[in-house]
Amino acid sequence: MEPKSKYLRLVQTVLASGGALIINTLITLLLVPVISATLGNDAYGFVTLGKNIAQYATMITAALNSFAARYIVVSYHREDYSEANTYFSSTVYGDLILGTGLFAVALVGICFLEKLLVIPADLVTDVKLLFLLVFLNFWLVTVTTAFSASAHIKNRLHVVGMFKTLAYVCEAAILVVCFRFFSPHVFYVGLGLAAASFILALTNVAICKRYTPELKVEKQWFSWTAIRRLVVDGVWTSLNSLGDALNSGLDLLVCNLMLTPAAMGQLAISKTFYAMFSSMFLLVGQAFEPMYLKSYAEDDTKTLMGDFRVAMKLSGMISNIVFAGYVALGMVFYKLWIPGEDIAVIYTLTVINNMVTIPGGPMQPLYYIYTLTLKKKVPTFITIGGGLLNVVGMYLLIRYTGLGVYAVVWTTVIIMMIINFITNPLYMAHVLEQPWWTFYPAILRNLVSCGVLVVVFKALSRLYTPTSWLTLILSAVVLAVVGGVLHMLIVCSREDWKLLREKVRRKSLR
């Protein structure tokens, strides 16, 4: 694929996936005040908690799935279709067995859910139905994971993005109908999630059949050796996911058991924004993955490193604009969005939570390095170690100080900042056999950019403070444009500007 068409496909992917992200974000923005107003913010806390618990089950399936796409795609690009089909079929059968088993275990837990969690009496049945539908969503995603490799092989992630938009529109339609015409229930959220996942599952299967007909699910291709290899490599991803859960995924559970469901609801709302911000960074990282895989399969280190640097700049731009924009306009947003809640607490929790994105934004596209190079052990040990410190720190601070819910977020932020600033950049450079300082120029430039954007955005927000949704949106658009220009001026090196000038000059001579 020529560079021009390669980056054109990248833009298509970002735009298509961006449309899906916007729809999903709007669903969340409309859902939170509806549930909080009709059922209470503790009810919304169970929505996020249910998704988190399903993610704990995903830790187990990650042992099989985290490297499946990598092996399938690399084998396919090397035209070893026999090996590609072996990994493909083995993953499909393995996911079917594993996903069904975990779903059965979840059903047993759901039957006794009120004995495992602190649930208000009037929400018990509602929350049980929510968890049932959330785990049905988990099962659908799990058993069709292998089919998503085709979109990476043929770089058709933009097609997936378009169907994601359709799926989220259907999810929104279900939620609107349910909350508009029936009495409010929190399990409607799970119903919408399951419907969206069903559409995406069909999409991945259809893409696989159309673009990679060489890949087929057949018993003759099933191999325990392939399963064993995927699990041996992928078990480190599962353990790393355990570390991630210890670092942040247990926050809501700790609030539910050690504080109150109300505190859990406040934290859930603040973490909703962290999840939305993270989705924006993933948008960039996932769009680059087909390019990473192709360059790595062809041993093209120069192109691979160039793509990493471009991805860092783009992802850092999004993280800085969003973080600085929230610092400047967050209080106004909450006053308009959830005026009946304790806005000051939720705003502060959100700012603290999202401090992680300052180094995490530009680093997000680089996490795929560990998948490409099959180097998971060291980062896994670091993540688990940090997670254990986080849990111990949360317990001690909640038990022996008056910090309350703030103890939960501060321990996570401090530990994750250290990991993203120090351990990840150093080890990523090491596994790529690059100098230790390879990623630090981009990280430091991004840090400077974030500081500048926060100062500029705060100054502009004081010159004019929006008072309505329309003026808030217009202010956000202005800040985004200003932030994008400032960010690129700060993070782009002389070589970047020289290359851009050369491209412009060549086009003008045509």
Short mmCIF file of C-alpha atoms in Angstrom, two decimals:
data_model
loop_
_atom_site.label_atom_id
_atom_site.label_comp_id
_atom_site.label_asym_id
_atom_site.label_seq_id
_atom_site.Cartn_x
_atom_site.Cartn_y
_atom_site.Cartn_z
CA MET A 1 0.00 0.00 0.00
CA GLU A 2 1.38 3.37 -1.02
CA PRO A 3 1.95 5.97 1.77
CA LYS A 4 -0.73 8.24 0.32
CA SER A 5 -3.41 5.53 0.27
CA LYS A 6 -2.18 4.23 3.62
CA TYR A 7 -2.81 7.53 5.37
CA LEU A 8 -6.03 8.08 3.42
CA ARG A 9 -7.32 4.80 4.84
CA LEU A 10 -6.15 5.96 8.27
CA VAL A 11 -8.21 9.15 7.94
CA GLN A 12 -11.22 7.13 6.78
CA THR A 13 -10.88 4.86 9.80
CA VAL A 14 -10.58 7.73 12.26
CA LEU A 15 -13.58 9.54 10.74
CA ALA A 16 -15.77 6.43 10.65
CA SER A 17 -14.81 5.31 14.14
CA GLY A 18 -15.09 8.92 15.30
CA GLY A 19 -18.70 9.01 14.16
CA ALA A 20 -19.39 5.87 16.19
CA LEU A 21 -17.62 7.38 19.19
CA ILE A 22 -19.71 10.56 18.97
CA ILE A 23 -22.95 8.54 18.96
CA ASN A 24 -21.75 6.43 21.89
CA THR A 25 -20.71 9.56 23.79
CA LEU A 26 -24.11 11.18 23.21
CA ILE A 27 -25.80 8.03 24.53
CA THR A 28 -23.75 8.27 27.73
CA LEU A 29 -24.32 12.00 28.12
CA LEU A 30 -28.08 11.56 27.81
CA LEU A 31 -28.20 8.36 29.85
CA VAL A 32 -26.49 9.57 33.02
CA PRO A 33 -28.92 12.41 33.88
CA VAL A 34 -31.94 10.24 32.98
CA ILE A 35 -30.90 7.38 35.27
CA SER A 36 -29.68 9.72 38.02
CA ALA A 37 -32.94 11.71 37.98
CA THR A 38 -35.30 8.70 37.87
CA LEU A 39 -33.42 6.00 39.76
CA GLY A 40 -30.58 7.83 41.57
CA ASN A 41 -26.86 8.10 40.83
CA ASP A 42 -26.22 4.86 42.74
CA ALA A 43 -28.23 3.08 40.01
CA TYR A 44 -25.87 4.45 37.36
CA GLY A 45 -22.99 3.23 39.51
CA PHE A 46 -24.24 -0.33 38.97
CA VAL A 47 -24.18 0.20 35.19
CA THR A 48 -20.45 0.98 35.28
CA LEU A 49 -19.81 -1.69 37.92
CA GLY A 50 -21.52 -4.33 35.78
CA LYS A 51 -19.36 -3.43 32.78
CA ASN A 52 -16.26 -3.56 34.98
CA ILE A 53 -17.11 -7.03 36.31
CA ALA A 54 -17.62 -8.26 32.74
CA GLN A 55 -14.15 -6.86 32.05
CA TYR A 56 -12.82 -9.11 34.82
CA ALA A 57 -14.12 -12.08 32.83
CA THR A 58 -12.42 -10.63 29.75
CA MET A 59 -9.11 -10.98 31.62
CA ILE A 60 -9.50 -14.73 31.29
CA THR A 61 -10.42 -14.71 27.60
CA ALA A 62 -7.52 -12.31 26.96
CA ALA A 63 -5.15 -15.23 27.52
CA LEU A 64 -6.50 -16.72 24.29
CA ASN A 65 -7.50 -13.65 22.30
CA SER A 66 -4.85 -10.99 22.93
CA PHE A 67 -2.39 -12.45 20.41
CA ALA A 68 -4.86 -14.21 18.11
CA ALA A 69 -5.19 -11.29 15.68
CA ARG A 70 -1.42 -10.78 15.71
CA TYR A 71 -0.68 -14.40 14.67
CA ILE A 72 -3.53 -14.56 12.16
CA VAL A 73 -2.60 -11.27 10.48
CA VAL A 74 1.15 -11.89 10.35
CA SER A 75 0.64 -15.42 8.93
CA TYR A 76 -1.81 -14.09 6.36
CA HIS A 77 0.52 -11.27 5.21
CA ARG A 78 3.29 -13.88 4.82
CA GLU A 79 0.83 -15.90 2.68
CA ASP A 80 0.98 -18.87 5.04
CA TYR A 81 -2.76 -19.53 4.87
CA SER A 82 -2.48 -22.93 6.50
CA GLU A 83 -0.98 -21.39 9.65
CA ALA A 84 -3.44 -18.48 9.54
CA ASN A 85 -6.39 -20.92 9.39
CA THR A 86 -4.95 -22.95 12.23
CA TYR A 87 -4.85 -19.94 14.53
CA PHE A 88 -8.21 -18.67 13.24
CA SER A 89 -10.19 -21.89 13.73
CA SER A 90 -8.49 -22.70 17.02
CA THR A 91 -9.37 -19.28 18.39
CA VAL A 92 -13.03 -19.53 17.31
CA TYR A 93 -13.54 -22.94 18.93
CA GLY A 94 -11.57 -21.94 22.02
CA ASP A 95 -13.61 -18.75 22.45
CA LEU A 96 -16.88 -20.63 22.08
CA ILE A 97 -15.96 -23.07 24.85
CA LEU A 98 -14.39 -20.47 27.15
CA GLY A 99 -17.04 -17.79 26.63
CA THR A 100 -19.90 -20.21 27.25
CA GLY A 101 -18.25 -21.55 30.40
CA LEU A 102 -17.73 -18.08 31.85
CA PHE A 103 -21.29 -17.09 30.97
CA ALA A 104 -22.56 -20.11 32.90
CA VAL A 105 -20.46 -19.13 35.94
CA ALA A 106 -21.81 -15.58 35.69
CA LEU A 107 -25.39 -16.88 35.74
CA VAL A 108 -24.75 -18.58 39.06
CA GLY A 109 -23.23 -15.38 40.50
CA ILE A 110 -26.14 -13.28 39.24
CA CYS A 111 -28.62 -15.51 41.09
CA PHE A 112 -26.94 -14.57 44.39
CA LEU A 113 -25.89 -11.04 43.43
CA GLU A 114 -27.59 -9.31 46.37
CA LYS A 115 -25.43 -11.40 48.73
CA LEU A 116 -22.22 -10.37 46.93
CA LEU A 117 -22.85 -6.62 46.54
CA VAL A 118 -24.58 -3.87 48.49
CA ILE A 119 -27.71 -3.25 46.39
CA PRO A 120 -30.73 -1.14 47.45
CA ALA A 121 -33.75 -3.44 47.89
CA ASP A 122 -35.79 -1.72 45.16
CA LEU A 123 -33.02 -2.25 42.60
CA VAL A 124 -32.16 -5.93 43.17
CA THR A 125 -34.18 -7.42 40.30
CA ASP A 126 -33.29 -4.53 38.00
CA VAL A 127 -29.56 -4.88 38.66
CA LYS A 128 -29.70 -8.66 38.19
CA LEU A 129 -31.30 -8.24 34.76
CA LEU A 130 -28.68 -5.58 33.93
CA PHE A 131 -25.82 -7.94 34.81
CA LEU A 132 -27.44 -10.78 32.83
CA LEU A 133 -27.60 -8.64 29.69
CA VAL A 134 -24.09 -7.24 30.22
CA PHE A 135 -22.72 -10.81 30.34
CA LEU A 136 -24.73 -11.75 27.25
CA ASN A 137 -22.94 -8.82 25.58
CA PHE A 138 -19.63 -10.27 26.86
CA TRP A 139 -20.47 -13.67 25.33
CA LEU A 140 -21.29 -12.18 21.91
CA VAL A 141 -18.05 -10.19 21.81
CA THR A 142 -15.97 -13.17 22.95
CA VAL A 143 -17.20 -15.79 20.46
CA THR A 144 -16.70 -13.48 17.45
CA THR A 145 -13.31 -12.01 18.41
CA ALA A 146 -11.30 -14.01 15.87
CA PHE A 147 -13.38 -12.67 12.97
CA SER A 148 -12.21 -9.12 13.73
CA ALA A 149 -8.73 -10.08 12.45
CA SER A 150 -9.99 -9.72 8.85
CA ALA A 151 -10.54 -5.97 9.22
CA HIS A 152 -6.90 -5.68 10.34
CA ILE A 153 -5.63 -7.84 7.49
CA LYS A 154 -7.33 -5.82 4.75
CA ASN A 155 -7.25 -2.51 6.67
CA ARG A 156 -11.03 -2.24 6.60
CA LEU A 157 -11.42 -0.77 10.07
CA HIS A 158 -13.32 2.13 8.52
CA VAL A 159 -16.05 -0.34 7.51
CA VAL A 160 -16.21 -1.58 11.09
CA GLY A 161 -16.42 2.04 12.20
CA MET A 162 -19.42 2.69 9.95
CA PHE A 163 -21.27 -0.34 11.28
CA LYS A 164 -20.37 0.67 14.83
CA THR A 165 -22.20 3.91 14.17
CA LEU A 166 -25.24 1.93 13.00
CA ALA A 167 -25.00 -0.32 16.08
CA TYR A 168 -24.90 2.64 18.44
CA VAL A 169 -27.82 4.29 16.66
CA CYS A 170 -29.83 1.11 17.25
CA GLU A 171 -28.71 1.10 20.89
CA ALA A 172 -29.83 4.71 21.25
CA ALA A 173 -33.19 3.90 19.64
CA ILE A 174 -33.79 1.06 22.09
CA LEU A 175 -32.95 3.29 25.07
CA VAL A 176 -35.18 6.12 23.83
CA VAL A 177 -38.15 3.80 23.29
CA CYS A 178 -37.69 2.02 26.63
CA PHE A 179 -37.24 5.13 28.77
CA ARG A 180 -39.88 7.11 26.87
CA PHE A 181 -42.73 4.60 26.78
CA PHE A 182 -42.07 2.32 29.75
CA SER A 183 -41.35 2.81 33.45
CA PRO A 184 -37.62 3.48 34.06
CA HIS A 185 -35.32 0.50 34.63
CA VAL A 186 -31.56 0.31 34.63
CA PHE A 187 -31.51 -3.01 32.74
CA TYR A 188 -32.50 -1.15 29.55
CA VAL A 189 -28.82 -0.19 29.29
CA GLY A 190 -27.83 -3.87 29.07
CA LEU A 191 -30.51 -4.47 26.44
CA GLY A 192 -29.06 -1.71 24.26
CA LEU A 193 -25.51 -3.01 24.73
CA ALA A 194 -26.49 -6.55 23.71
CA ALA A 195 -28.28 -5.32 20.58
CA ALA A 196 -25.27 -3.23 19.51
CA SER A 197 -22.89 -6.15 20.07
CA PHE A 198 -25.12 -8.44 18.00
CA ILE A 199 -24.88 -6.04 15.04
CA LEU A 200 -21.08 -5.76 15.41
CA ALA A 201 -20.74 -9.53 15.65
CA LEU A 202 -22.59 -9.95 12.35
CA THR A 203 -20.42 -7.20 10.85
CA ASN A 204 -17.15 -8.92 11.75
CA VAL A 205 -18.37 -12.25 10.37
CA ALA A 206 -19.53 -10.59 7.11
CA ILE A 207 -16.22 -8.73 6.66
CA CYS A 208 -14.33 -11.97 7.21
CA LYS A 209 -16.33 -13.81 4.55
CA ARG A 210 -16.08 -10.99 2.01
CA TYR A 211 -12.48 -9.80 2.34
CA THR A 212 -10.63 -12.89 3.57
CA PRO A 213 -12.45 -15.92 2.12
CA GLU A 214 -9.26 -17.92 2.70
CA LEU A 215 -10.06 -17.92 6.42
CA LYS A 216 -12.53 -20.64 7.36
CA VAL A 217 -13.71 -22.24 10.58
CA GLU A 218 -13.14 -25.97 10.18
CA LYS A 219 -12.47 -28.75 12.70
CA GLN A 220 -9.49 -29.96 10.69
CA TRP A 221 -7.68 -26.69 11.43
CA PHE A 222 -8.23 -26.88 15.18
CA SER A 223 -4.93 -27.35 17.01
CA TRP A 224 -4.20 -27.69 20.71
CA THR A 225 -0.63 -26.67 19.89
CA ALA A 226 -1.90 -23.36 18.48
CA ILE A 227 -4.16 -22.89 21.53
CA ARG A 228 -1.24 -23.57 23.83
CA ARG A 229 0.98 -21.09 22.02
CA LEU A 230 -1.69 -18.37 22.11
CA VAL A 231 -2.34 -18.96 25.81
CA VAL A 232 1.36 -19.08 26.73
CA ASP A 233 1.89 -15.72 25.04
CA GLY A 234 -1.49 -14.30 26.04
CA VAL A 235 -1.45 -15.25 29.70
CA TRP A 236 0.75 -12.21 30.27
CA THR A 237 -1.99 -10.02 28.83
CA SER A 238 -4.45 -11.60 31.26
CA LEU A 239 -2.11 -10.93 34.16
CA ASN A 240 -1.54 -7.40 32.88
CA SER A 241 -5.32 -6.92 32.78
CA LEU A 242 -5.40 -8.09 36.39
CA GLY A 243 -2.86 -5.39 37.18
CA ASP A 244 -5.02 -2.81 35.36
CA ALA A 245 -8.02 -3.93 37.42
CA LEU A 246 -6.01 -3.54 40.62
CA ASN A 247 -4.94 -0.08 39.45
CA SER A 248 -8.35 1.28 38.49
CA GLY A 249 -10.95 -1.39 37.77
CA LEU A 250 -11.62 -2.12 41.45
CA ASP A 251 -12.32 1.52 42.30
CA LEU A 252 -16.10 1.17 42.13
CA LEU A 253 -16.10 -2.14 43.98
CA VAL A 254 -14.04 -0.59 46.78
CA CYS A 255 -16.48 2.34 46.96
CA ASN A 256 -19.45 -0.04 47.09
CA LEU A 257 -18.02 -2.17 49.90
CA MET A 258 -15.99 0.36 51.95
CA LEU A 259 -17.85 3.64 51.37
CA THR A 260 -21.42 3.98 50.05
CA PRO A 261 -23.41 3.29 46.85
CA ALA A 262 -23.79 7.09 46.55
CA ALA A 263 -20.00 7.58 46.56
CA MET A 264 -19.78 4.78 43.99
CA GLY A 265 -22.27 6.68 41.82
CA GLN A 266 -20.25 9.91 42.01
CA LEU A 267 -17.06 8.07 41.10
CA ALA A 268 -18.85 6.22 38.29
CA ILE A 269 -19.91 9.51 36.69
CA SER A 270 -16.35 10.86 36.88
CA LYS A 271 -14.94 7.61 35.48
CA THR A 272 -17.45 7.80 32.64
CA PHE A 273 -15.48 10.72 31.26
CA TYR A 274 -12.19 8.91 31.68
CA ALA A 275 -13.66 6.01 29.68
CA MET A 276 -14.82 8.40 26.93
CA PHE A 277 -11.42 10.11 26.81
CA SER A 278 -9.67 6.75 26.64
CA SER A 279 -11.90 5.75 23.73
CA MET A 280 -10.63 8.78 21.83
CA PHE A 281 -7.01 7.71 22.31
CA LEU A 282 -7.86 4.14 21.32
CA LEU A 283 -9.44 5.55 18.18
CA VAL A 284 -6.01 6.69 16.99
CA GLY A 285 -4.11 3.64 18.24
CA GLN A 286 -6.46 1.11 16.66
CA ALA A 287 -6.46 2.97 13.34
CA PHE A 288 -2.68 2.52 13.17
CA GLU A 289 -2.66 -1.19 14.10
CA PRO A 290 -3.00 -2.57 10.54
CA MET A 291 -0.03 -0.38 9.53
CA TYR A 292 2.01 -1.57 12.54
CA LEU A 293 1.29 -5.21 11.70
CA LYS A 294 2.19 -4.83 8.02
CA SER A 295 5.47 -2.98 8.74
CA TYR A 296 6.43 -5.48 11.44
CA ALA A 297 5.63 -8.48 9.24
CA GLU A 298 7.84 -6.97 6.50
CA ASP A 299 10.65 -6.04 8.96
CA ASP A 300 10.33 -2.36 7.95
CA THR A 301 11.60 -0.77 11.17
CA LYS A 302 11.95 2.74 9.74
CA THR A 303 8.31 2.91 8.64
CA LEU A 304 7.17 1.33 11.91
CA MET A 305 8.98 3.92 14.06
CA GLY A 306 7.66 6.74 11.87
CA ASP A 307 4.10 5.51 12.35
CA PHE A 308 4.63 5.33 16.12
CA ARG A 309 5.77 8.97 16.22
CA VAL A 310 2.83 10.18 14.12
CA ALA A 311 0.40 8.23 16.32
CA MET A 312 1.89 9.76 19.48
CA LYS A 313 1.43 13.30 18.15
CA LEU A 314 -2.18 12.70 17.12
CA SER A 315 -3.16 10.86 20.28
CA GLY A 316 -1.38 13.46 22.43
CA MET A 317 -3.25 16.24 20.65
CA ILE A 318 -6.59 14.64 21.51
CA SER A 319 -5.64 13.95 25.14
CA ASN A 320 -4.31 17.48 25.73
CA ILE A 321 -7.26 19.26 24.10
CA VAL A 322 -9.78 17.14 26.00
CA PHE A 323 -8.01 17.45 29.37
CA ALA A 324 -7.40 21.20 29.09
CA GLY A 325 -10.92 21.73 27.74
CA TYR A 326 -12.42 19.89 30.67
CA VAL A 327 -10.34 21.85 33.20
CA ALA A 328 -11.59 25.09 31.63
CA LEU A 329 -15.24 24.20 30.95
CA GLY A 330 -15.96 21.21 33.20
CA MET A 331 -17.85 23.10 35.90
CA VAL A 332 -20.08 24.81 33.33
CA PHE A 333 -20.75 21.45 31.69
CA TYR A 334 -21.79 19.77 34.95
CA LYS A 335 -24.07 22.68 35.91
CA LEU A 336 -25.93 22.21 32.64
CA TRP A 337 -25.77 18.39 32.60
CA ILE A 338 -26.52 17.21 36.16
CA PRO A 339 -27.56 20.31 38.15
CA GLY A 340 -29.03 18.24 40.99
CA GLU A 341 -25.77 16.45 41.87
CA ASP A 342 -22.78 17.48 43.99
CA ILE A 343 -21.03 19.11 41.05
CA ALA A 344 -17.91 20.30 42.89
CA VAL A 345 -17.04 16.77 44.07
CA ILE A 346 -17.70 15.13 40.69
CA TYR A 347 -15.71 17.83 38.85
CA THR A 348 -12.72 17.41 41.17
CA LEU A 349 -12.85 13.61 40.89
CA THR A 350 -12.96 13.88 37.10
CA VAL A 351 -9.96 16.24 36.92
CA ILE A 352 -7.90 13.98 39.20
CA ASN A 353 -8.94 10.84 37.31
CA ASN A 354 -7.99 12.33 33.96
CA MET A 355 -4.55 13.54 35.02
CA VAL A 356 -3.50 10.04 33.96
CA THR A 357 -4.20 11.02 30.35
CA ILE A 358 -1.41 13.63 30.31
CA PRO A 359 1.27 10.96 29.77
CA GLY A 360 -1.24 8.25 28.90
CA GLY A 361 -2.58 9.95 25.77
CA PRO A 362 0.60 9.90 23.67
CA MET A 363 1.61 6.53 25.13
CA GLN A 364 -1.66 4.75 24.26
CA PRO A 365 -0.78 3.94 20.61
CA LEU A 366 2.52 2.44 21.77
CA TYR A 367 1.01 -0.32 23.91
CA TYR A 368 0.68 -2.41 20.76
CA ILE A 369 4.47 -2.72 20.81
CA TYR A 370 4.15 -5.44 23.44
CA THR A 371 1.78 -7.39 21.19
CA LEU A 372 4.01 -7.02 18.12
CA THR A 373 7.18 -8.10 19.90
CA LEU A 374 5.58 -10.71 22.21
CA LYS A 375 7.20 -8.95 25.17
CA LYS A 376 4.65 -8.95 27.96
CA LYS A 377 6.38 -10.28 31.06
CA VAL A 378 8.17 -7.21 32.38
CA PRO A 379 5.29 -4.71 31.85
CA THR A 380 2.93 -7.26 33.39
CA PHE A 381 5.01 -7.56 36.56
CA ILE A 382 5.22 -3.77 36.77
CA THR A 383 1.46 -3.35 36.30
CA ILE A 384 0.59 -6.01 38.87
CA GLY A 385 3.10 -4.56 41.35
CA GLY A 386 1.61 -1.11 40.86
CA GLY A 387 -1.89 -2.53 41.21
CA LEU A 388 -1.12 -4.23 44.50
CA LEU A 389 0.36 -0.99 45.85
CA ASN A 390 -2.76 0.80 44.66
CA VAL A 391 -5.17 -1.53 46.47
CA VAL A 392 -3.13 -1.42 49.69
CA GLY A 393 -2.90 2.37 49.42
CA MET A 394 -6.65 2.74 48.86
CA TYR A 395 -7.46 0.53 51.85
CA LEU A 396 -5.09 2.32 54.20
CA LEU A 397 -6.14 5.82 53.15
CA ILE A 398 -9.85 5.02 53.39
CA ARG A 399 -9.40 3.20 56.69
CA TYR A 400 -7.13 5.67 58.47
CA THR A 401 -7.76 9.08 56.85
CA GLY A 402 -10.75 11.24 56.05
CA LEU A 403 -10.02 11.41 52.32
CA GLY A 404 -12.94 9.12 51.48
CA VAL A 405 -13.56 8.77 47.74
CA TYR A 406 -10.55 11.01 46.94
CA ALA A 407 -8.26 8.30 48.35
CA VAL A 408 -9.51 5.95 45.63
CA VAL A 409 -8.55 8.23 42.73
CA TRP A 410 -5.29 9.70 44.04
CA THR A 411 -3.56 6.35 44.57
CA THR A 412 -4.46 5.26 41.04
CA VAL A 413 -3.28 8.50 39.44
CA ILE A 414 0.10 8.59 41.20
CA ILE A 415 0.97 4.99 40.34
CA MET A 416 -0.21 5.20 36.71
CA MET A 417 1.69 8.47 36.15
CA ILE A 418 4.92 6.77 37.25
CA ILE A 419 4.28 3.78 34.97
CA ASN A 420 3.47 5.94 31.93
CA PHE A 421 6.31 8.42 32.46
CA ILE A 422 9.09 6.02 33.36
CA THR A 423 8.68 2.26 32.97
CA ASN A 424 6.72 2.03 29.71
CA PRO A 425 8.81 4.43 27.56
CA LEU A 426 12.05 2.80 28.67
CA TYR A 427 10.95 -0.79 28.16
CA MET A 428 9.17 -0.09 24.87
CA ALA A 429 12.38 1.37 23.44
CA HIS A 430 14.29 -1.65 24.77
CA VAL A 431 12.08 -4.29 23.13
CA LEU A 432 12.25 -2.41 19.81
CA GLU A 433 16.06 -2.31 20.15
CA GLN A 434 16.02 1.49 20.02
CA PRO A 435 17.92 4.01 22.24
CA TRP A 436 16.39 4.41 25.74
CA TRP A 437 15.45 8.03 25.08
CA THR A 438 13.58 7.27 21.82
CA PHE A 439 10.10 8.26 23.02
CA TYR A 440 11.00 10.94 25.55
CA PRO A 441 11.27 13.91 23.15
CA ALA A 442 7.67 13.33 22.08
CA ILE A 443 6.51 12.79 25.68
CA LEU A 444 8.20 15.95 26.96
CA ARG A 445 6.90 18.04 24.06
CA ASN A 446 3.42 16.70 24.82
CA LEU A 447 3.82 17.64 28.50
CA VAL A 448 4.74 21.20 27.54
CA SER A 449 1.79 21.31 25.13
CA CYS A 450 -0.61 20.20 27.88
CA GLY A 451 0.62 22.91 30.26
CA VAL A 452 0.31 25.61 27.60
CA LEU A 453 -3.18 24.47 26.60
CA VAL A 454 -4.43 24.45 30.22
CA VAL A 455 -3.19 28.01 30.78
CA VAL A 456 -4.55 29.31 27.45
CA PHE A 457 -7.91 27.54 27.80
CA LYS A 458 -8.42 28.81 31.37
CA ALA A 459 -7.60 32.36 30.26
CA LEU A 460 -10.05 32.17 27.34
CA SER A 461 -12.79 30.67 29.52
CA ARG A 462 -12.47 33.59 31.92
CA LEU A 463 -12.81 36.08 29.09
CA TYR A 464 -16.11 34.43 28.19
CA THR A 465 -18.01 31.91 30.33
CA PRO A 466 -20.73 29.98 28.46
CA THR A 467 -24.19 29.85 30.04
CA SER A 468 -26.08 27.53 27.69
CA TRP A 469 -25.52 24.30 25.76
CA LEU A 470 -25.13 26.22 22.49
CA THR A 471 -22.51 28.62 23.82
CA LEU A 472 -20.74 25.73 25.60
CA ILE A 473 -20.48 23.76 22.35
CA LEU A 474 -19.28 26.82 20.42
CA SER A 475 -16.69 27.57 23.13
CA ALA A 476 -15.49 23.97 23.02
CA VAL A 477 -15.11 24.11 19.23
CA VAL A 478 -13.08 27.34 19.44
CA LEU A 479 -10.83 25.88 22.15
CA ALA A 480 -10.36 22.68 20.14
CA VAL A 481 -9.22 24.61 17.05
CA VAL A 482 -6.88 26.83 19.08
CA GLY A 483 -5.58 23.81 20.97
CA GLY A 484 -4.94 21.80 17.81
CA VAL A 485 -2.86 24.58 16.27
CA LEU A 486 -0.88 25.21 19.46
CA HIS A 487 -0.26 21.51 20.02
CA MET A 488 1.12 20.91 16.54
CA LEU A 489 3.33 24.01 16.80
CA ILE A 490 4.81 22.65 20.04
CA VAL A 491 5.16 18.92 19.34
CA CYS A 492 6.32 18.93 15.71
CA SER A 493 10.09 18.94 15.28
CA ARG A 494 12.13 20.76 12.63
CA GLU A 495 12.27 17.54 10.64
CA ASP A 496 8.47 17.29 10.68
CA TRP A 497 8.04 20.84 9.37
CA LYS A 498 10.78 20.30 6.78
CA LEU A 499 9.04 17.16 5.52
CA LEU A 500 5.70 19.00 5.38
CA ARG A 501 7.23 21.88 3.39
CA GLU A 502 8.76 19.42 0.94
CA LYS A 503 5.40 17.69 0.41
CA VAL A 504 3.66 21.03 -0.15
CA ARG A 505 6.40 22.11 -2.60
CA ARG A 506 6.17 18.85 -4.56
CA LYS A 507 2.39 19.19 -4.84
CA SER A 508 2.68 22.82 -6.03
CA LEU A 509 5.08 21.76 -8.79
CA ARG A 510 2.71 19.14 -10.17
#
